[in-house]
Coordinates of C-alpha atoms and ligand atoms in Angstrom, one line a residue:
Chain A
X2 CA -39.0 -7.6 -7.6
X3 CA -35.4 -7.9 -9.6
X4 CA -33.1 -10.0 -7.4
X5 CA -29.7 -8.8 -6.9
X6 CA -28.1 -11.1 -4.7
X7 CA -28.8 -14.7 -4.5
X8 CA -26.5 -16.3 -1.9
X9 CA -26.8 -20.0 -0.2
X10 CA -25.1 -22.0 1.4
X11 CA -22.5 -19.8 2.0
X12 CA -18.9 -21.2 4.0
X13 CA -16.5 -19.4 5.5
X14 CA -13.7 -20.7 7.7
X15 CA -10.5 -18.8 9.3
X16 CA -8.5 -21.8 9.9
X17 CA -10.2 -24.3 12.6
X18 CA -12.8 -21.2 13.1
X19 CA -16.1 -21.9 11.4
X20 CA -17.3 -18.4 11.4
X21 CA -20.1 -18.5 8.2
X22 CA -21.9 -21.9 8.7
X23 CA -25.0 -22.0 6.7
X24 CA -25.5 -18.9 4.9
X25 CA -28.3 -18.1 2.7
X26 CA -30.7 -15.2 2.0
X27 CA -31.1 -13.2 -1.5
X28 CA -31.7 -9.5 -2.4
X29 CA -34.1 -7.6 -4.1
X30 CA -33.5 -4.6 -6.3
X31 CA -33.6 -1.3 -3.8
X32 CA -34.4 -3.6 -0.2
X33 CA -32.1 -2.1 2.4
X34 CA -31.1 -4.8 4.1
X35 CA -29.8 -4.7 8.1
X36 CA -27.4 -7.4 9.3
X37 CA -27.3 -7.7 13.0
X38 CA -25.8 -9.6 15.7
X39 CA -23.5 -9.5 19.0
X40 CA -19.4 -9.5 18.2
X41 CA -18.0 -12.2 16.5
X42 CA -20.8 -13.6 15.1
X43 CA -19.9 -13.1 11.4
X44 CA -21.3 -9.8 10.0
X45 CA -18.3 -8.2 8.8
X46 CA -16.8 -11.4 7.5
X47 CA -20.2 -12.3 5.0
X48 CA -20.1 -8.3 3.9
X49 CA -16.2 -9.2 2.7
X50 CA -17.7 -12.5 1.1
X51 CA -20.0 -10.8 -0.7
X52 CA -17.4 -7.8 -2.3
X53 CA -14.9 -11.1 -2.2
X54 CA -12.3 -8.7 -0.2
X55 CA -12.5 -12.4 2.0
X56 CA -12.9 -15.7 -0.6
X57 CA -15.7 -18.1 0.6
X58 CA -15.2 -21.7 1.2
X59 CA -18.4 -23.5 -0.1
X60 CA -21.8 -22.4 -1.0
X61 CA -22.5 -19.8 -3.8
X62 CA -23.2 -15.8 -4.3
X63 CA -24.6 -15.1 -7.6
X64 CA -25.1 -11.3 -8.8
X65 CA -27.5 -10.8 -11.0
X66 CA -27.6 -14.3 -12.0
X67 CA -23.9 -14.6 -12.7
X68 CA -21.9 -16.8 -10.3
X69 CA -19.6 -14.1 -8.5
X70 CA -16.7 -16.8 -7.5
X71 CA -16.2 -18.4 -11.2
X72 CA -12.4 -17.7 -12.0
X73 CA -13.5 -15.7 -15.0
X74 CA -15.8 -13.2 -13.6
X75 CA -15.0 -9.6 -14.0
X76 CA -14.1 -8.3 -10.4
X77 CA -13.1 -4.7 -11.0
X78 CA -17.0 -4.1 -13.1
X79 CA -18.7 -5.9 -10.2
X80 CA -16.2 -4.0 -7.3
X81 CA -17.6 -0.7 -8.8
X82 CA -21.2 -1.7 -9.0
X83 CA -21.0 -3.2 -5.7
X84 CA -19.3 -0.2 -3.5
X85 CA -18.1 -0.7 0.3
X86 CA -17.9 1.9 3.1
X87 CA -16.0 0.3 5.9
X88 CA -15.6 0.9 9.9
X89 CA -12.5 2.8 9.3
X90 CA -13.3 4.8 6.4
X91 CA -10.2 3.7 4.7
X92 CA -9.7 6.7 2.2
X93 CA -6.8 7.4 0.6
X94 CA -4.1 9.4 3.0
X95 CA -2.3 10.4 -0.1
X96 CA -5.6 11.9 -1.7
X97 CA -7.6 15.2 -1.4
X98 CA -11.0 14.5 -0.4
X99 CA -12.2 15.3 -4.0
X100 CA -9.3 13.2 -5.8
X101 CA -10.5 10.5 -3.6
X102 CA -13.6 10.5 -5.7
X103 CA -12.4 11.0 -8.5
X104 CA -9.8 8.4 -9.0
X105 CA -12.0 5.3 -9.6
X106 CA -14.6 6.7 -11.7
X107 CA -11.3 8.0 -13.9
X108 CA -9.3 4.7 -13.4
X109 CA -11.7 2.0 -13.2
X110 CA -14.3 3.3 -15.0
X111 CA -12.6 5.5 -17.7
X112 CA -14.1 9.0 -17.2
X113 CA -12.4 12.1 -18.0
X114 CA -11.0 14.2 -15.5
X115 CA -14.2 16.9 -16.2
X116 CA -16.6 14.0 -15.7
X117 CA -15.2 12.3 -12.3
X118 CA -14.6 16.0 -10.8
X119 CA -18.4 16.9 -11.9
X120 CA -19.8 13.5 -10.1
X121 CA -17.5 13.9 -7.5
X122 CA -18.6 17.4 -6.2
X123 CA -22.2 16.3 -6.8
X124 CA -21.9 13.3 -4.6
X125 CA -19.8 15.3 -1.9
X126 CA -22.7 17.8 -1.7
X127 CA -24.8 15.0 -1.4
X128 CA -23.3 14.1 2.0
X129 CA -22.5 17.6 3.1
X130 CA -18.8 17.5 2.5
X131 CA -18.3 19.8 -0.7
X132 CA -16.9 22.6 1.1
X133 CA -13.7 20.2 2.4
X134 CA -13.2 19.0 -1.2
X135 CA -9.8 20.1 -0.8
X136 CA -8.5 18.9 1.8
X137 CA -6.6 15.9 3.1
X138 CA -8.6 13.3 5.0
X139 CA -6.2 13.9 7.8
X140 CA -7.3 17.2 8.5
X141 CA -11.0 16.1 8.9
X142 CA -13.3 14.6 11.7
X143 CA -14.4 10.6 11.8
X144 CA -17.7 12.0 11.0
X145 CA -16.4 13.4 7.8
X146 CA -13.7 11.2 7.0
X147 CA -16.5 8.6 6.7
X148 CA -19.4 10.8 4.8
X149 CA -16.5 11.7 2.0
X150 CA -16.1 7.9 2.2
X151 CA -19.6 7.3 1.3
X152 CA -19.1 9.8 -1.4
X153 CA -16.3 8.0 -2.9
X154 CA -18.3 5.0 -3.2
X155 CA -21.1 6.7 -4.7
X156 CA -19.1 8.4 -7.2
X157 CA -18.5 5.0 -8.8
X158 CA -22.3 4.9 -9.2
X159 CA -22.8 1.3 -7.6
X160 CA -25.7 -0.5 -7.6
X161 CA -25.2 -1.4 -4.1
X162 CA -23.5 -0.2 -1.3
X163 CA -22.3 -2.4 1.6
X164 CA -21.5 -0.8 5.0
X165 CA -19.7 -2.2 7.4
X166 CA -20.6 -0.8 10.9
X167 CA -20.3 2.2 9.2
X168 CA -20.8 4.8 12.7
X169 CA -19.1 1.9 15.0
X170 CA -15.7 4.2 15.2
X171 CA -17.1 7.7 15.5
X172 CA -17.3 9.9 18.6
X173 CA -21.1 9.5 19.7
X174 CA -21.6 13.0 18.5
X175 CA -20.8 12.6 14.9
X176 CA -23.3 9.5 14.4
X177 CA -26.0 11.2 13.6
X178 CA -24.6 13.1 10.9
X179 CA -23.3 9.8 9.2
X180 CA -26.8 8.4 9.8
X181 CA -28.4 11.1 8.2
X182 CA -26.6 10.8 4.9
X183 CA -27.6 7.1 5.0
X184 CA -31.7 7.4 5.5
X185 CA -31.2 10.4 2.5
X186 CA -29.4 7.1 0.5
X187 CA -32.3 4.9 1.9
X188 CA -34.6 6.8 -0.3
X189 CA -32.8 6.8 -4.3
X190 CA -33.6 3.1 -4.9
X191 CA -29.8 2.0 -3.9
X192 CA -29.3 -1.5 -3.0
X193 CA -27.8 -1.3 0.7
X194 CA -26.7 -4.4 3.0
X195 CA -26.1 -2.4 6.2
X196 CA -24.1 -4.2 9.4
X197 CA -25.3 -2.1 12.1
X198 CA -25.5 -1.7 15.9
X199 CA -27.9 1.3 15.3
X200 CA -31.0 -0.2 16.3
X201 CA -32.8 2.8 15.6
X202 CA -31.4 3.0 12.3
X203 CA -31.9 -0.8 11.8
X204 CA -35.8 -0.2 13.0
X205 CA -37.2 2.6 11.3
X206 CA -35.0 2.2 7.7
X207 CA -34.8 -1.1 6.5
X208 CA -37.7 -3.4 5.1
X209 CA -35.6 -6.6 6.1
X210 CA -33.4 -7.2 9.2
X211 CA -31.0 -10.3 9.2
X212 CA -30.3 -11.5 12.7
X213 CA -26.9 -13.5 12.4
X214 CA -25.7 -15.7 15.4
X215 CA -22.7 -18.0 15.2
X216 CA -22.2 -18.1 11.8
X217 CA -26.0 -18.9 11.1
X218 CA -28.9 -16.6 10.3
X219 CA -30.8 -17.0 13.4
X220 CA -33.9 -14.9 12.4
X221 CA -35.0 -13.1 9.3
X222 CA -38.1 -10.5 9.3
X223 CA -39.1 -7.4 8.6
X224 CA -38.1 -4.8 11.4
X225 CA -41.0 -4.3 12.9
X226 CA -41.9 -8.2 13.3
X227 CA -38.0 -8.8 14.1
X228 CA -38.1 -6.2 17.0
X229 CA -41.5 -6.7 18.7
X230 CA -42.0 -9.9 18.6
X231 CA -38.9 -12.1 17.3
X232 CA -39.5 -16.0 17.1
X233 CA -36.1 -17.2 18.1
X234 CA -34.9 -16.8 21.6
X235 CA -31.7 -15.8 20.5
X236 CA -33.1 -12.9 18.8
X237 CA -35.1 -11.8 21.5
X238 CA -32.1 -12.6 24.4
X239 CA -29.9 -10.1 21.9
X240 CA -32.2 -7.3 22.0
X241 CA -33.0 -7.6 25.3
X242 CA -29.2 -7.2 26.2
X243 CA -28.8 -4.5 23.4
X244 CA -31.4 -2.5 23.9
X245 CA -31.1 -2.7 27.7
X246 CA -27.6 -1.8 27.7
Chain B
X1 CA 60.6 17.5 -3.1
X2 CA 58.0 18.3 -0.5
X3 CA 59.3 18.0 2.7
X4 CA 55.8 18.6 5.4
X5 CA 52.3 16.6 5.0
X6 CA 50.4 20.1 3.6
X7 CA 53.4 20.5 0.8
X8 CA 52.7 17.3 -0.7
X9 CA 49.0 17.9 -0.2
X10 CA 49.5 21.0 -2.2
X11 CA 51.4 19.0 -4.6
X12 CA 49.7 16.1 -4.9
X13 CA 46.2 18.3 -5.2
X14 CA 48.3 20.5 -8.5
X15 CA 49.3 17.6 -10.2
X16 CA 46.3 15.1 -9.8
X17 CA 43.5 17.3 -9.2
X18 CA 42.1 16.4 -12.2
X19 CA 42.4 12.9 -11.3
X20 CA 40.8 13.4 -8.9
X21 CA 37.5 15.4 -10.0
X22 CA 37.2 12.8 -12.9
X23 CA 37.1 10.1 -9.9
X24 CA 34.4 12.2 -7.8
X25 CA 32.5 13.0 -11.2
X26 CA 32.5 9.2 -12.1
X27 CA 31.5 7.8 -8.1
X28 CA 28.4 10.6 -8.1
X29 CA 27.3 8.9 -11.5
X30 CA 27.3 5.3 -10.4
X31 CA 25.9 6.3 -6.7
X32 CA 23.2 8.4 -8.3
X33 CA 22.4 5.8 -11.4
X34 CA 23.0 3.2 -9.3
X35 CA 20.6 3.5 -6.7
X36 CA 17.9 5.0 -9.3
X37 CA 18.0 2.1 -11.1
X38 CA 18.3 0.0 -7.7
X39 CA 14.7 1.8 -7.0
X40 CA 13.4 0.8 -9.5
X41 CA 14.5 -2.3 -9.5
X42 CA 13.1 -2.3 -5.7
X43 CA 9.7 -1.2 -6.8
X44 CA 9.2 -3.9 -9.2
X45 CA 10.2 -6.7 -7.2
X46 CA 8.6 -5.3 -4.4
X47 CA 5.2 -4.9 -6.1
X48 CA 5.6 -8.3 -7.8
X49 CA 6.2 -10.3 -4.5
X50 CA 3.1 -8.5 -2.7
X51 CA 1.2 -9.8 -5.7
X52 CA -1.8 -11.5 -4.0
X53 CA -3.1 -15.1 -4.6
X54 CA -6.3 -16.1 -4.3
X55 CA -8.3 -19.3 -4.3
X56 CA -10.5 -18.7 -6.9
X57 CA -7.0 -18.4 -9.1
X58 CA -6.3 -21.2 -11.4
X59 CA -3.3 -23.8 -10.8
X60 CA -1.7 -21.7 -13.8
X61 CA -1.6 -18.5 -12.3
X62 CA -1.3 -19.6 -8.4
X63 CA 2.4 -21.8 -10.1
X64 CA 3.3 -18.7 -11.7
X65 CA 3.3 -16.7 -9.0
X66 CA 4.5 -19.0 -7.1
X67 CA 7.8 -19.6 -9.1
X68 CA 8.3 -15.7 -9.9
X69 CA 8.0 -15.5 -6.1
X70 CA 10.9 -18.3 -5.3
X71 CA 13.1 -16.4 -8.7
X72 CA 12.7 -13.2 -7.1
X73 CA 13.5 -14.2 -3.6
X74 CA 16.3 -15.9 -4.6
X75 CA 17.9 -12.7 -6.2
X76 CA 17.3 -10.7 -3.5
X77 CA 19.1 -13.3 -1.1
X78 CA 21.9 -13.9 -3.3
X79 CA 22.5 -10.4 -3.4
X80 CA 22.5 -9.2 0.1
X81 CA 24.4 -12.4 1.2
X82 CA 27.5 -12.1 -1.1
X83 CA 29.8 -9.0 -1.0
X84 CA 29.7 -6.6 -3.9
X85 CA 33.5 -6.8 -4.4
X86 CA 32.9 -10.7 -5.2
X87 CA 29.8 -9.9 -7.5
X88 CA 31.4 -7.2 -9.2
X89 CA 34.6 -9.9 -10.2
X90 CA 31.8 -12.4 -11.2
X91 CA 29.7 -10.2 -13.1
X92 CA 32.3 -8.5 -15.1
X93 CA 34.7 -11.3 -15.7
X94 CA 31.7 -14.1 -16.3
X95 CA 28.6 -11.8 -18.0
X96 CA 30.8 -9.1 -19.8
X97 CA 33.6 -10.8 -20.1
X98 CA 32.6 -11.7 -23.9
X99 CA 31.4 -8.4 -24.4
X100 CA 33.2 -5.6 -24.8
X101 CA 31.5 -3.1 -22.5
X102 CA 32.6 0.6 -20.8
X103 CA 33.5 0.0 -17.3
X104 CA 31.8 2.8 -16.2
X105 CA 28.4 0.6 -17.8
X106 CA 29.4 -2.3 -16.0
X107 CA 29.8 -0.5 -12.7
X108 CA 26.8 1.3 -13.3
X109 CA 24.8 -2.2 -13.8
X110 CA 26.9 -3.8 -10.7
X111 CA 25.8 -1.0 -8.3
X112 CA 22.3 -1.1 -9.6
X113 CA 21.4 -4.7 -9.4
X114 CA 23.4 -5.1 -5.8
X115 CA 21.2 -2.2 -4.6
X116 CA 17.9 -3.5 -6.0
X117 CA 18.4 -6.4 -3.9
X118 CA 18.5 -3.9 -0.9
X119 CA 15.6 -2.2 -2.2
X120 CA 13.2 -4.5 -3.0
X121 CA 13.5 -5.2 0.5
X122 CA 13.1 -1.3 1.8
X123 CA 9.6 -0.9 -0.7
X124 CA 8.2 -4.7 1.0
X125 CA 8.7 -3.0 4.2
X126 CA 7.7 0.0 2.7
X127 CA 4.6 -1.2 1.6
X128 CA 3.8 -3.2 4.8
X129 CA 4.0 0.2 6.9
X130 CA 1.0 1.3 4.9
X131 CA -2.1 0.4 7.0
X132 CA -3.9 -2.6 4.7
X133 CA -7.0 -0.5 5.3
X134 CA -5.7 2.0 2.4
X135 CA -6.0 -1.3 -0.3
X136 CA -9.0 -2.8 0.5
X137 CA -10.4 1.0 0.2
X138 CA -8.7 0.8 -3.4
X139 CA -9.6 -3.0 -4.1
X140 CA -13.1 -2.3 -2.9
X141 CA -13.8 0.5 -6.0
X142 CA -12.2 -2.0 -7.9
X143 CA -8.3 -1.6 -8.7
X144 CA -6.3 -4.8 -9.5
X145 CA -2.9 -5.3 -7.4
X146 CA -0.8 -3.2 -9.7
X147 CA -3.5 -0.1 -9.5
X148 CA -3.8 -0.4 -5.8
X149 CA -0.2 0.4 -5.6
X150 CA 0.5 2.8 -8.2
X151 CA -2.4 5.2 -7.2
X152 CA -2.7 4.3 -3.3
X153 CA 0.0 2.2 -1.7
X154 CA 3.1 3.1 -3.3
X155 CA 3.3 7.0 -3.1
X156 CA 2.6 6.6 0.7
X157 CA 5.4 3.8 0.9
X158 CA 7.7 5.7 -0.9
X159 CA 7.3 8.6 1.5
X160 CA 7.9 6.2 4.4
X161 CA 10.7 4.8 3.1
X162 CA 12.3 7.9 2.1
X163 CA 15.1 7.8 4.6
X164 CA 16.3 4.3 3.9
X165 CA 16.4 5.2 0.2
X166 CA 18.6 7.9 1.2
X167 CA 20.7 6.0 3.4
X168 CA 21.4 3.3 0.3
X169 CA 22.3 6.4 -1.9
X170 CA 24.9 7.4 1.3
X171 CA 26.1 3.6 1.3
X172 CA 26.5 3.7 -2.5
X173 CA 29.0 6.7 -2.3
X174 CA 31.5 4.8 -0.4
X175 CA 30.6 1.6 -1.6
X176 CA 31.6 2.2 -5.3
X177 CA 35.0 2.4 -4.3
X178 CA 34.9 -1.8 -4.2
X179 CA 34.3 -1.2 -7.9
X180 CA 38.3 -0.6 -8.5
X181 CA 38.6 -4.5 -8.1
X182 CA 37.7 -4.3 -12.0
X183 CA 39.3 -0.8 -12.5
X184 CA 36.6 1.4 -12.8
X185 CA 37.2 4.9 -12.8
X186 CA 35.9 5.9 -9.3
X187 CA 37.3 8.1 -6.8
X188 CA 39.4 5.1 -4.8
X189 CA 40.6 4.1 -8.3
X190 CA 41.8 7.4 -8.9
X191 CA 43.8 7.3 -5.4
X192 CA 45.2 4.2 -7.1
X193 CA 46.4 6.2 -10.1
X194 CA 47.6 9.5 -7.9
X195 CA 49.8 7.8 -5.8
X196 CA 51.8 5.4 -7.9
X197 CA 54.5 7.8 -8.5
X198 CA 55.3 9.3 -5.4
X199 CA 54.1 6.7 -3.2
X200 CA 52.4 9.1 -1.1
X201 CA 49.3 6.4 0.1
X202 CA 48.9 8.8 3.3
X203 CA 48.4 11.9 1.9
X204 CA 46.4 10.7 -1.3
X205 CA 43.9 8.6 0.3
X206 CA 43.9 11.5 3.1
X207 CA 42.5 13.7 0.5
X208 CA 40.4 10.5 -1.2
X209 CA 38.7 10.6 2.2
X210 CA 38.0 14.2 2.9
X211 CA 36.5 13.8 -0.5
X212 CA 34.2 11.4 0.2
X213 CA 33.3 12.7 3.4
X214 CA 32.2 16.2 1.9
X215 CA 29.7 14.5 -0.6
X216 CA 28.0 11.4 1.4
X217 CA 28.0 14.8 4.3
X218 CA 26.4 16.7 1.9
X219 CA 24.0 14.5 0.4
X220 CA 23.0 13.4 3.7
X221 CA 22.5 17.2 4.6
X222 CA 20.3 17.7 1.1
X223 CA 18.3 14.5 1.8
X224 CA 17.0 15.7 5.0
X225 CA 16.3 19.2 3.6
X226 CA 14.0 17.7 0.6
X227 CA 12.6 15.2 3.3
X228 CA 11.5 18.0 5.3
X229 CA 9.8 20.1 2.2
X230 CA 8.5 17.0 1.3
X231 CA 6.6 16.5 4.5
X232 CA 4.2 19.1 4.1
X233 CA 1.6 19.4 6.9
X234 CA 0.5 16.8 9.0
X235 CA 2.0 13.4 10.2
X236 CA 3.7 10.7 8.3
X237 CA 5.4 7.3 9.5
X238 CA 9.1 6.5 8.5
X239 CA 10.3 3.0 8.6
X240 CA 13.0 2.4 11.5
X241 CA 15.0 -0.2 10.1
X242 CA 15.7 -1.8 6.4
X243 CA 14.5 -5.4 7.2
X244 CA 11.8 -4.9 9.9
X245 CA 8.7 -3.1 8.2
X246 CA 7.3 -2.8 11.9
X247 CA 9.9 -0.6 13.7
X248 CA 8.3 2.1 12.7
X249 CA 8.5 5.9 14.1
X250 CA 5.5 8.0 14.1
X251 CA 6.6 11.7 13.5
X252 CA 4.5 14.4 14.1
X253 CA 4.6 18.2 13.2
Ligands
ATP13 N1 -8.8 -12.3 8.5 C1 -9.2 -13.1 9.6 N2 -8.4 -14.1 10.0 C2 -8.7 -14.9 11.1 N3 -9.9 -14.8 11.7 C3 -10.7 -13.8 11.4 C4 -10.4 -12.9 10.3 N4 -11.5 -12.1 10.1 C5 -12.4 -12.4 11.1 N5 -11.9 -13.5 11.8 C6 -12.7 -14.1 12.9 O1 -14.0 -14.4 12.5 C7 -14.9 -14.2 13.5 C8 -16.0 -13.3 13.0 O2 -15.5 -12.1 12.7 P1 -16.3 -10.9 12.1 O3 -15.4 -9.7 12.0 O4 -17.0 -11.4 10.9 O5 -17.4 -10.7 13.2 P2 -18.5 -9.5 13.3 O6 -19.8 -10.1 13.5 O7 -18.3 -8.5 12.2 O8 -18.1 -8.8 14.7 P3 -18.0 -7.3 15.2 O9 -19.4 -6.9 15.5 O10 -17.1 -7.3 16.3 O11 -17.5 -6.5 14.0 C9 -14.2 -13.7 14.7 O12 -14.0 -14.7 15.6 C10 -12.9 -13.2 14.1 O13 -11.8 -13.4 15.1
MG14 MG1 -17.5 -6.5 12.1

């Protein structure tokens, strides 16, 4: 299997708070890979490591083989292959849905304005969302706001997709619409580092799960091994509390 | 000779209305170049100081920044803490006073760079009113600094900040008059001229003022009505205050 990511010993410190300690793990070519772990523990702040929206302190992340954090590498190429779908959807208030994913592959990528409309509207039928094409993201629901997110980042035709807790700020009835576009995903070969608290999703979708505690990896395994019958107490107190709750 | 107030009114508006259109024609110029020009000026500086630094920058670039940041802050304090009655004496009798240059150029350049100073302030707050969501959304598909805010941050700043830019526009109208100091053709410079040969100060600057009242009224009236067609539907945030980017008032349709 082609690795994508290669990270170790990854650092990260906000001020006197150690938040990534010890961080490695790699990625293969199409794994969708679920990061897990109670509040705080550093899920959100490894996904920014690895876009570099957060710069790490020690260790290293290499993409491909190519060292990510060397002063010369080419952010903007890597940004596009490596697309992010964040908690609060984050889509442009001054954008259409539709100009929304249009504007990077036109931009950042060069397209013509034929080409990033065409990928646009076949990546917002994708998720559902090709009939609100038009329409400002104020005018539409979480659960939409964040599917035309997803087609944003898709129209940019990344390699890998990182999602941050990507159904953690919906109404409970718009999850499973968001979740839906993301098993569909699950099945094209994209690369997909997914911080969840959808244990479900988590469970039945990816072929690794990363259990992060304190800034560590406490426990790596496939889902089924990681959820029946985890090795480290830590792993097995959080699902106990999660799925109890 | 007149005897009332409205006779020499009458009077004084026969014999110097011209004077007095040339003055009005000449303060709309510099207030309207003036505070384009101070936009822009604003949008540079404020784009430039947001200019992010990073670790992973070398010691060239972090220095760089780091002196365009001190260069740029410097201007905009110098600016805002001197009057523009002293800076327009210093500019014109120290940087053009080699040069032979139209007043109505150096006025034009006095106003603007005076008003950038203002501005670059407005657009930082501006652009700290827009929620830092909307560029990581823009840096995560891969736009640089200057892309972020061209296609993303900026055109929802400058909706933002729409009143204050109209407000500096407002200030500019009467604020051009200090521009007589170097005897620029503006509307109080043209008071100057009216009444030097009746001595009527009362009755001329009476009339400079209802002049300037009817066009910093009226702009302020035409601002809010292309504010409100610019609003289209939905809600949009204004800044509350020139300096503090967080007093900020939600509006709602
Ligand atoms: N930009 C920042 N500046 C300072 N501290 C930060 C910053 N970002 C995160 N932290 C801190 O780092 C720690 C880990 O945060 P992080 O967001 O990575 O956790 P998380 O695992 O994603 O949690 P959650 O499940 O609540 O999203 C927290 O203590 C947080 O306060
Ligand atoms: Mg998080």
């Amino acid at each position: 299997m082609e690795t994508v990511f290669e990270i170790k010993h990854l650092q990260k410190s906000f001020g006197d708070n150690v938040v990534l300690k010890d961080i490695s793990f790699n990625v293969a070519k199409g794994e969708i890979l679920s990061i897990i772990g109670s509040s705080g523990s550093g899920k959100s702040t490894l996904l920014r490591c690895i876009n570099l929206l957060e710069t790490p302190d020690g260790g290293s992340i290499s993409y491909h083989g190519e060292d990510i954090l060397s002063p010369r590498f080419e952010l903007a190429r890597y940004r596009a292959k490596v697309g992010m779908v964040f908690q609060q959807f984050n889509l442009f208030n001054n954008m259409s849905v539709l100009e929304n994913c249009m504007i990077g592959r036109m931009k950042i990528l060069g397209a013509s304005k034929e080409e990033a409309r065409s990928v646009a509207m076949e990546n917002l039928s994708k998720v559902g969302m090709e009939a609100f094409a038009g329409m400002r993201p104020g005018r539409i629901s979480g659960g939409q706001k964040q599917r035309a997110a997803i087609a944003r980042a898709l129209s940019m035709s990344p390699e890998v997709l990182l999602f941050d807790e990507p159904t953690s700020a919906l109404d409970p009835e718009m999850v499973g619409e968001v979740l839906k576009v993301m098993r569909i995903l699950a099945t094209t070969g994209l690369t997909m580092l997914v911080v969840t608290h959808e244990m479900s999703f988590a469970r039945d979708v990816s072929h690794k799960v990363i259990f992060m505690d304190e800034g560590v990896i406490a426990e790596q395994a496939e889902p089924h091994k990681l959820f029946t019958s985890p090795e480290n107490p830590r792993t097995r107190q959080f699902l106990d509390r999660f799925l109890n709750s | 000779m007149p005897q009332t107030f409205w006779q020499w009114i009458v009077l004084l508006l026969d014999e110097y209305g011209s004077l007095f259109i040339k003055g009005t024609v000449n303060t709309m110029i510099i207030a309207v170049s003036g505070t384009l020009i101070g936009f822009a000026i604003g949008l540079g500086v404020g784009v430039l100081r947001t200019v992010p630094v990073n670790k992973r920058d070398t010691p060239l670039k972090k220095a760089l920044v780091k002196l365009m940041n001190f260069i740029l802050a410097a201007y905009v304090e110098i600016f805002r803490g001197t009057p523009m009655i002293v800076q327009s004496m210093v500019i014109y009798y120290g940087l053009f006073g080699s040069v032979n240059i139209s007043k109505m150029v150096a006025g034009v350049f006095i106003v603007s760079i005076n008003t950038g100073s203002y501005m670059a302030e407005i657009v930082r707050g501006g652009i700290l009113s827009v929620d830092y969501g909307q560029s990581e959304g823009a840096l995560s598909i891969g736009m640089n600094h200057f892309q972020t805010m061209r296609y993303v941050v900026l055109p929802q700043a400058i909706r933002n900040i729409m009143p204050s830019i109209g407000n500096e526009f407002v200030v500019n109208i009467k604020d051009s008059s200090v521009l007589s100091v170097i005897s620029v053709f503006e509307l109080f410079f043209a008071g100057k001229s009216a009444s030097g040969t009746y001595w009527r100060y009362f009755e001329v600057y009476t009339i400079i003022a209802v002049i300037y009242f009817i066009l910093t009224f009226g702009v302020t009236r035409l601002l809010r009505l292309a504010e409100r067609r610019m609003d289209g539907p939905g809600s949009f945030t204004v800044t509350g205050s020139q300096t503090d980017s967080r007093s900020v008032i939600k509006v709602k349709k």
